[in-house]
Amino acid sequence: MPADIFVTSHTIATRPTGSPPGRGWSMGVVVGGLGGGGDVGLAAVLVEDAGLQGRVEAVASFARCSARVAPPGLKRVRGALYAVAPEADLGRRVFEDKLRSVAAWARRVYIICAEDPWDDIVEALEWLATNHRVSCTLHADIGGDGLLTGYERMLGSYKVDTVARAALAYAAERLGWRAVIAVGAAGGEGGGVEIDHAELAVTLALLEERGAILGVVAPRPGSLWVADALLSRAESGMLPLYLQAARGAGRARINMAYLHGEYEVKPWYRYVILLDALRACRASPLCMAAMGRGLRGLSRWESTRRGLDRRVERLYERARRARQRGGSGGVEEEIMRVVERHRRRGGLRAVCRV
């Protein structure tokens, strides 16, 4: 726990908001999971692969929790920000409390409760900005919820991820952070049965058109050890799927969490798509619905294509023609073309500018 934090009976008290950190603090990176579960495992892989260990200021993952249901082991810092106590045991489906024992760079670990009110989430981000000198944030998602625009007919488990995306877009615009969302195994949500790949092709094309795709990376096998170590202590369905894809498997056998069976591994699952959080949110009516309102903004969300502008309509028409030309193969080629166009744009260090 940081030296400038002390535990009280109810919250963790800190230096007053807005006061500058001490001298000698270098600008660094805050990393975390976008939607809970094994997402932080992919973030850890990316830290290892890019050699960012010495630049990690803190781990701050978004999760499905609130002040009303914050589990024992979380100590409130400010607003929706909770510190993970060193002795915390948050259960087999949570990874953040295990990360300290696996990665030496995970010295300060927090959880941002995405079900808290929007103002509390903003307060959490502002506290991080004041106390950790953040220049770049990296939040990872496995499966594709971090890409969604809201035009898709099936959205997966999108609510926490969407609130997180809106919060990071806010931080990029108001706090000046370089906020990056990293999505691995896109379209693999729920073992590949929830996000339609033709719609994924449209979503990627739309994000590309709006300038939201910063690059695409494929972590080296030698950087996967940290996720393997986490999986020996906790359970996830999507993290094993991503790891098997990253190692070149054509099919993934998984018996963990909510996935039990053998699943097809698509050729793009091994790649991690890096997104500009602000541009990606602006391209997504779903994300913009959460902006300023948090979870309340999503309470009546319905997938719809009513009111699509002509550019988006053209993208859906192109995906339909691709499906007609070659079944799933035509759609897969569309997805891989986007991936290949962005593979040479620079790695994560260049994207984060560290």
Short mmCIF file of C-alpha atoms in Angstrom, two decimals:
data_model
loop_
_atom_site.label_atom_id
_atom_site.label_comp_id
_atom_site.label_asym_id
_atom_site.label_seq_id
_atom_site.Cartn_x
_atom_site.Cartn_y
_atom_site.Cartn_z
CA MET A 1 0.00 0.00 0.00
CA PRO A 2 1.37 3.47 -0.81
CA ALA A 3 3.19 5.21 2.02
CA ASP A 4 0.92 8.26 1.80
CA ILE A 5 -2.23 6.26 2.58
CA PHE A 6 -3.42 5.25 6.04
CA VAL A 7 -6.38 3.06 6.96
CA THR A 8 -9.19 4.50 9.05
CA SER A 9 -12.25 2.68 10.33
CA HIS A 10 -14.30 3.51 7.25
CA THR A 11 -12.12 4.77 4.41
CA ILE A 12 -8.55 5.28 3.38
CA ALA A 13 -7.50 8.87 3.94
CA THR A 14 -5.07 10.56 1.56
CA ARG A 15 -3.44 13.91 0.96
CA PRO A 16 -6.04 16.55 -0.04
CA THR A 17 -7.31 16.29 -3.59
CA GLY A 18 -5.34 18.51 -5.94
CA SER A 19 -2.17 18.64 -3.88
CA PRO A 20 0.91 17.63 -5.89
CA PRO A 21 2.77 14.36 -5.30
CA GLY A 22 6.26 14.54 -3.87
CA ARG A 23 9.34 15.22 -5.92
CA GLY A 24 10.94 12.36 -7.77
CA TRP A 25 7.70 10.86 -9.06
CA SER A 26 8.01 9.89 -12.72
CA MET A 27 5.11 9.77 -15.15
CA GLY A 28 3.94 6.22 -15.51
CA VAL A 29 1.24 3.78 -16.57
CA VAL A 30 -1.86 2.56 -14.77
CA VAL A 31 -3.01 -0.88 -15.96
CA GLY A 32 -6.01 -3.05 -15.25
CA GLY A 33 -8.90 -5.12 -16.46
CA LEU A 34 -11.80 -3.48 -18.28
CA GLY A 35 -14.63 -5.71 -17.13
CA GLY A 36 -13.51 -7.99 -14.32
CA GLY A 37 -12.65 -11.67 -14.41
CA GLY A 38 -9.52 -12.61 -16.33
CA ASP A 39 -9.18 -9.30 -18.18
CA VAL A 40 -6.37 -8.14 -15.90
CA GLY A 41 -4.44 -11.28 -16.92
CA LEU A 42 -4.19 -9.93 -20.47
CA ALA A 43 -3.11 -6.54 -19.11
CA ALA A 44 -0.33 -8.29 -17.18
CA VAL A 45 0.78 -10.14 -20.32
CA LEU A 46 1.00 -6.84 -22.20
CA VAL A 47 3.05 -5.24 -19.42
CA GLU A 48 5.53 -8.13 -19.58
CA ASP A 49 5.62 -8.20 -23.37
CA ALA A 50 6.24 -4.45 -23.73
CA GLY A 51 8.76 -4.29 -20.89
CA LEU A 52 6.64 -1.81 -18.93
CA GLN A 53 7.25 -3.37 -15.51
CA GLY A 54 9.27 -0.41 -14.25
CA ARG A 55 6.67 2.12 -15.48
CA VAL A 56 3.60 0.65 -13.75
CA GLU A 57 2.35 3.18 -11.21
CA ALA A 58 -0.66 1.12 -10.13
CA VAL A 59 -3.12 -1.58 -11.10
CA ALA A 60 -6.68 -0.22 -11.19
CA SER A 61 -9.26 -2.60 -12.64
CA PHE A 62 -12.93 -1.96 -13.24
CA ALA A 63 -15.26 -4.56 -11.74
CA ARG A 64 -18.89 -5.37 -11.07
CA CYS A 65 -19.25 -4.05 -7.53
CA SER A 66 -20.51 -1.04 -5.60
CA ALA A 67 -20.28 0.51 -2.15
CA ARG A 68 -23.32 -1.58 -1.19
CA VAL A 69 -21.72 -4.90 -2.15
CA ALA A 70 -17.96 -4.25 -1.87
CA PRO A 71 -16.54 -7.53 -0.54
CA PRO A 72 -14.30 -7.80 2.53
CA GLY A 73 -10.71 -7.10 1.55
CA LEU A 74 -11.53 -3.90 -0.32
CA LYS A 75 -10.85 -0.63 1.52
CA ARG A 76 -12.48 2.50 0.16
CA VAL A 77 -10.00 5.16 -0.94
CA ARG A 78 -12.09 7.83 -2.65
CA GLY A 79 -15.38 7.68 -4.53
CA ALA A 80 -15.61 4.38 -6.41
CA LEU A 81 -11.92 3.55 -5.82
CA TYR A 82 -11.08 0.69 -3.45
CA ALA A 83 -7.64 -0.55 -2.46
CA VAL A 84 -7.12 -4.32 -2.43
CA ALA A 85 -5.69 -5.15 0.98
CA PRO A 86 -2.54 -7.33 0.98
CA GLU A 87 -4.35 -10.05 2.93
CA ALA A 88 -7.50 -9.96 0.75
CA ASP A 89 -9.03 -13.18 -0.56
CA LEU A 90 -11.66 -12.14 -3.10
CA GLY A 91 -12.51 -15.62 -4.38
CA ARG A 92 -11.63 -17.81 -7.34
CA ARG A 93 -13.17 -15.52 -9.97
CA VAL A 94 -11.14 -12.42 -8.99
CA PHE A 95 -7.52 -11.97 -10.08
CA GLU A 96 -6.49 -8.62 -8.67
CA ASP A 97 -5.84 -9.93 -5.14
CA LYS A 98 -3.56 -12.64 -6.57
CA LEU A 99 -1.54 -10.32 -8.82
CA ARG A 100 0.76 -9.02 -6.08
CA SER A 101 2.08 -12.51 -5.39
CA VAL A 102 2.78 -13.12 -9.08
CA ALA A 103 4.13 -9.82 -10.45
CA ALA A 104 6.56 -7.67 -8.45
CA TRP A 105 5.46 -4.57 -10.37
CA ALA A 106 1.91 -4.84 -8.96
CA ARG A 107 2.76 -2.89 -5.80
CA ARG A 108 -0.47 -0.90 -5.58
CA VAL A 109 -3.68 -2.65 -6.58
CA TYR A 110 -7.10 -1.01 -6.75
CA ILE A 111 -10.56 -1.85 -7.99
CA ILE A 112 -12.95 0.75 -9.42
CA CYS A 113 -16.54 -0.32 -8.74
CA ALA A 114 -18.40 0.32 -11.99
CA GLU A 115 -21.82 0.03 -10.32
CA ASP A 116 -21.16 3.08 -8.14
CA PRO A 117 -22.60 6.45 -9.27
CA TRP A 118 -20.83 8.26 -12.11
CA ASP A 119 -19.65 11.09 -9.86
CA ASP A 120 -17.94 8.54 -7.60
CA ILE A 121 -16.20 6.98 -10.60
CA VAL A 122 -14.97 10.42 -11.68
CA GLU A 123 -13.76 11.07 -8.14
CA ALA A 124 -11.81 7.79 -8.26
CA LEU A 125 -10.12 8.79 -11.51
CA GLU A 126 -9.25 12.23 -10.21
CA TRP A 127 -7.69 10.71 -7.08
CA LEU A 128 -5.54 8.45 -9.27
CA ALA A 129 -4.49 11.45 -11.35
CA THR A 130 -3.53 13.43 -8.26
CA ASN A 131 -1.71 10.63 -6.47
CA HIS A 132 -0.08 8.63 -9.24
CA ARG A 133 1.11 11.01 -11.97
CA VAL A 134 -0.58 9.04 -14.74
CA SER A 135 0.48 9.62 -18.36
CA CYS A 136 -1.05 6.50 -19.93
CA THR A 137 -3.64 3.93 -18.93
CA LEU A 138 -3.93 0.42 -20.34
CA HIS A 139 -7.11 -1.55 -19.71
CA ALA A 140 -7.57 -4.98 -21.26
CA ASP A 141 -10.63 -6.94 -22.34
CA ILE A 142 -10.81 -10.50 -23.60
CA GLY A 143 -13.72 -11.37 -25.87
CA GLY A 144 -14.78 -8.12 -27.51
CA ASP A 145 -17.06 -6.26 -25.09
CA GLY A 146 -14.49 -3.46 -25.19
CA LEU A 147 -15.16 -2.91 -28.92
CA LEU A 148 -18.92 -2.69 -29.00
CA THR A 149 -20.77 0.22 -30.57
CA GLY A 150 -24.29 -0.81 -29.58
CA TYR A 151 -25.40 -1.43 -33.14
CA GLU A 152 -24.71 -5.16 -32.64
CA ARG A 153 -27.72 -7.38 -32.02
CA MET A 154 -25.94 -9.46 -29.35
CA LEU A 155 -23.82 -7.55 -26.89
CA GLY A 156 -22.41 -10.12 -24.46
CA SER A 157 -21.78 -9.05 -20.85
CA TYR A 158 -21.26 -5.43 -21.77
CA LYS A 159 -22.35 -3.17 -18.91
CA VAL A 160 -19.24 -3.01 -16.70
CA ASP A 161 -17.01 -2.79 -19.78
CA THR A 162 -19.12 0.03 -21.21
CA VAL A 163 -19.07 2.10 -18.02
CA ALA A 164 -15.29 1.55 -17.89
CA ARG A 165 -14.87 2.69 -21.50
CA ALA A 166 -16.89 5.84 -20.82
CA ALA A 167 -14.83 6.55 -17.70
CA LEU A 168 -11.55 6.15 -19.57
CA ALA A 169 -12.80 8.38 -22.39
CA TYR A 170 -13.67 11.00 -19.76
CA ALA A 171 -10.17 10.67 -18.27
CA ALA A 172 -8.58 11.10 -21.69
CA GLU A 173 -10.59 14.24 -22.40
CA ARG A 174 -10.59 15.88 -18.95
CA LEU A 175 -7.43 14.57 -17.28
CA GLY A 176 -5.17 14.41 -20.34
CA TRP A 177 -4.40 10.71 -20.08
CA ARG A 178 -3.40 8.62 -23.06
CA ALA A 179 -6.16 6.04 -22.42
CA VAL A 180 -5.71 2.75 -24.30
CA ILE A 181 -8.13 -0.18 -24.43
CA ALA A 182 -6.57 -3.52 -25.44
CA VAL A 183 -8.92 -6.20 -26.80
CA GLY A 184 -7.78 -9.80 -27.29
CA ALA A 185 -9.73 -12.71 -28.81
CA ALA A 186 -12.26 -10.28 -30.30
CA GLY A 187 -15.52 -12.07 -30.98
CA GLY A 188 -14.64 -14.90 -28.62
CA GLU A 189 -16.98 -13.66 -25.88
CA GLY A 190 -18.76 -16.64 -24.33
CA GLY A 191 -16.63 -19.05 -26.36
CA GLY A 192 -17.52 -17.34 -29.63
CA VAL A 193 -21.31 -17.72 -29.43
CA GLU A 194 -22.41 -14.19 -28.50
CA ILE A 195 -20.78 -11.60 -30.77
CA ASP A 196 -21.59 -12.17 -34.43
CA HIS A 197 -18.43 -12.12 -36.55
CA ALA A 198 -20.07 -10.29 -39.44
CA GLU A 199 -21.06 -7.56 -37.00
CA LEU A 200 -17.55 -7.64 -35.55
CA ALA A 201 -16.22 -6.93 -39.04
CA VAL A 202 -18.49 -3.88 -39.25
CA THR A 203 -17.50 -2.70 -35.77
CA LEU A 204 -13.80 -2.90 -36.63
CA ALA A 205 -14.34 -1.11 -39.92
CA LEU A 206 -16.27 1.65 -38.14
CA LEU A 207 -13.57 2.04 -35.46
CA GLU A 208 -10.92 2.14 -38.16
CA GLU A 209 -12.84 4.77 -40.08
CA ARG A 210 -13.10 6.93 -36.94
CA GLY A 211 -9.35 6.66 -36.27
CA ALA A 212 -9.84 4.69 -33.04
CA ILE A 213 -7.48 1.77 -33.82
CA LEU A 214 -3.97 2.62 -32.63
CA GLY A 215 -2.30 -0.66 -33.49
CA VAL A 216 -2.39 -4.44 -33.23
CA VAL A 217 0.09 -6.59 -31.29
CA ALA A 218 0.70 -10.30 -30.78
CA PRO A 219 2.41 -10.87 -27.39
CA ARG A 220 5.40 -13.21 -27.44
CA PRO A 221 4.92 -16.68 -25.88
CA GLY A 222 7.56 -15.82 -23.27
CA SER A 223 5.29 -13.10 -21.84
CA LEU A 224 2.37 -15.45 -21.15
CA TRP A 225 3.83 -16.92 -17.96
CA VAL A 226 2.24 -14.26 -15.75
CA ALA A 227 -1.26 -15.22 -16.93
CA ASP A 228 -0.48 -18.92 -16.43
CA ALA A 229 0.57 -18.14 -12.87
CA LEU A 230 -2.65 -16.24 -12.24
CA LEU A 231 -4.74 -19.10 -13.60
CA SER A 232 -3.15 -21.44 -11.07
CA ARG A 233 -4.74 -19.23 -8.39
CA ALA A 234 -8.04 -18.14 -9.98
CA GLU A 235 -10.55 -19.15 -12.66
CA SER A 236 -11.60 -17.55 -15.93
CA GLY A 237 -13.28 -18.78 -19.08
CA MET A 238 -11.85 -16.23 -21.50
CA LEU A 239 -8.24 -16.01 -20.28
CA PRO A 240 -7.51 -19.69 -21.09
CA LEU A 241 -9.13 -19.17 -24.50
CA TYR A 242 -6.85 -16.24 -25.23
CA LEU A 243 -3.72 -18.04 -23.98
CA GLN A 244 -4.36 -21.08 -26.16
CA ALA A 245 -4.96 -18.80 -29.15
CA ALA A 246 -1.72 -16.91 -28.40
CA ARG A 247 0.14 -20.21 -28.45
CA GLY A 248 -1.22 -21.09 -31.89
CA ALA A 249 -3.94 -23.60 -31.01
CA GLY A 250 -6.63 -24.25 -33.62
CA ARG A 251 -9.10 -25.40 -30.98
CA ALA A 252 -9.19 -24.60 -27.28
CA ARG A 253 -10.20 -27.13 -24.64
CA ILE A 254 -11.48 -25.33 -21.56
CA ASN A 255 -13.05 -26.60 -18.35
CA MET A 256 -13.09 -23.54 -16.15
CA ALA A 257 -15.55 -20.91 -14.92
CA TYR A 258 -18.44 -20.76 -17.42
CA LEU A 259 -16.71 -22.48 -20.39
CA HIS A 260 -16.76 -26.27 -20.56
CA GLY A 261 -15.92 -27.88 -23.87
CA GLU A 262 -13.88 -27.44 -27.02
CA TYR A 263 -14.01 -24.13 -28.88
CA GLU A 264 -12.86 -23.02 -32.30
CA VAL A 265 -9.99 -20.52 -32.27
CA LYS A 266 -10.31 -17.92 -35.01
CA PRO A 267 -7.08 -16.67 -36.62
CA TRP A 268 -7.39 -13.15 -35.16
CA TYR A 269 -7.95 -14.31 -31.54
CA ARG A 270 -4.22 -14.24 -30.83
CA TYR A 271 -3.95 -10.56 -31.72
CA VAL A 272 -4.61 -7.69 -29.33
CA ILE A 273 -6.30 -4.62 -30.82
CA LEU A 274 -5.23 -1.33 -29.24
CA LEU A 275 -7.88 1.38 -29.19
CA ASP A 276 -7.91 5.07 -28.37
CA ALA A 277 -10.52 5.12 -25.58
CA LEU A 278 -11.88 8.57 -26.42
CA ARG A 279 -12.26 8.06 -30.17
CA ALA A 280 -13.70 4.56 -29.67
CA CYS A 281 -16.29 5.88 -27.21
CA ARG A 282 -17.30 8.70 -29.53
CA ALA A 283 -17.89 6.10 -32.26
CA SER A 284 -20.16 4.09 -29.96
CA PRO A 285 -23.70 5.22 -29.08
CA LEU A 286 -23.60 2.54 -26.36
CA CYS A 287 -20.52 4.07 -24.72
CA MET A 288 -21.86 7.60 -25.07
CA ALA A 289 -25.04 6.53 -23.27
CA ALA A 290 -22.90 5.70 -20.22
CA MET A 291 -20.93 8.97 -20.41
CA GLY A 292 -21.94 11.21 -17.53
CA ARG A 293 -24.44 8.69 -16.19
CA GLY A 294 -22.59 5.43 -15.70
CA LEU A 295 -24.73 2.34 -15.25
CA ARG A 296 -27.94 4.40 -15.15
CA GLY A 297 -27.35 5.42 -18.75
CA LEU A 298 -27.52 1.78 -19.83
CA SER A 299 -30.63 0.76 -17.89
CA ARG A 300 -32.94 0.99 -20.90
CA TRP A 301 -30.45 0.32 -23.67
CA GLU A 302 -31.72 -1.68 -26.62
CA SER A 303 -29.64 -2.78 -29.60
CA THR A 304 -30.96 -0.84 -32.55
CA ARG A 305 -29.96 0.28 -35.97
CA ARG A 306 -32.62 2.92 -36.26
CA GLY A 307 -31.15 6.25 -37.19
CA LEU A 308 -27.88 4.87 -38.53
CA ASP A 309 -25.98 7.34 -40.63
CA ARG A 310 -25.25 6.38 -44.21
CA ARG A 311 -21.61 5.49 -43.55
CA VAL A 312 -22.58 2.86 -40.95
CA GLU A 313 -25.31 1.54 -43.22
CA ARG A 314 -22.68 1.06 -45.95
CA LEU A 315 -20.47 -0.88 -43.56
CA TYR A 316 -23.30 -3.27 -42.69
CA GLU A 317 -24.09 -3.72 -46.36
CA ARG A 318 -20.41 -4.54 -47.04
CA ALA A 319 -20.43 -7.16 -44.27
CA ARG A 320 -23.60 -8.69 -45.69
CA ARG A 321 -21.97 -8.98 -49.13
CA ALA A 322 -18.84 -10.51 -47.60
CA ARG A 323 -20.97 -13.17 -45.92
CA GLN A 324 -22.74 -13.90 -49.21
CA ARG A 325 -19.44 -14.19 -51.08
CA GLY A 326 -17.74 -16.64 -48.84
CA GLY A 327 -19.85 -17.55 -45.84
CA SER A 328 -17.85 -17.11 -42.68
CA GLY A 329 -14.64 -17.11 -44.74
CA GLY A 330 -15.48 -13.82 -46.42
CA VAL A 331 -16.23 -12.19 -43.07
CA GLU A 332 -13.03 -13.60 -41.56
CA GLU A 333 -11.01 -12.13 -44.41
CA GLU A 334 -12.56 -8.72 -43.71
CA ILE A 335 -11.54 -8.96 -40.04
CA MET A 336 -8.02 -10.13 -40.84
CA ARG A 337 -7.51 -7.31 -43.34
CA VAL A 338 -8.16 -4.78 -40.58
CA VAL A 339 -5.79 -6.65 -38.25
CA GLU A 340 -3.02 -6.79 -40.84
CA ARG A 341 -3.34 -3.10 -41.71
CA HIS A 342 -2.58 -2.13 -38.13
CA ARG A 343 0.07 -4.68 -37.13
CA ARG A 344 2.97 -2.46 -38.17
CA ARG A 345 1.85 0.75 -36.52
CA GLY A 346 4.13 0.34 -33.51
CA GLY A 347 4.01 -1.54 -30.24
CA LEU A 348 2.46 -0.67 -26.93
CA ARG A 349 5.37 1.50 -25.76
CA ALA A 350 4.96 3.69 -28.84
CA VAL A 351 1.19 3.84 -28.38
CA CYS A 352 1.54 4.76 -24.70
CA ARG A 353 4.43 7.14 -25.50
CA VAL A 354 6.62 5.88 -22.66
#
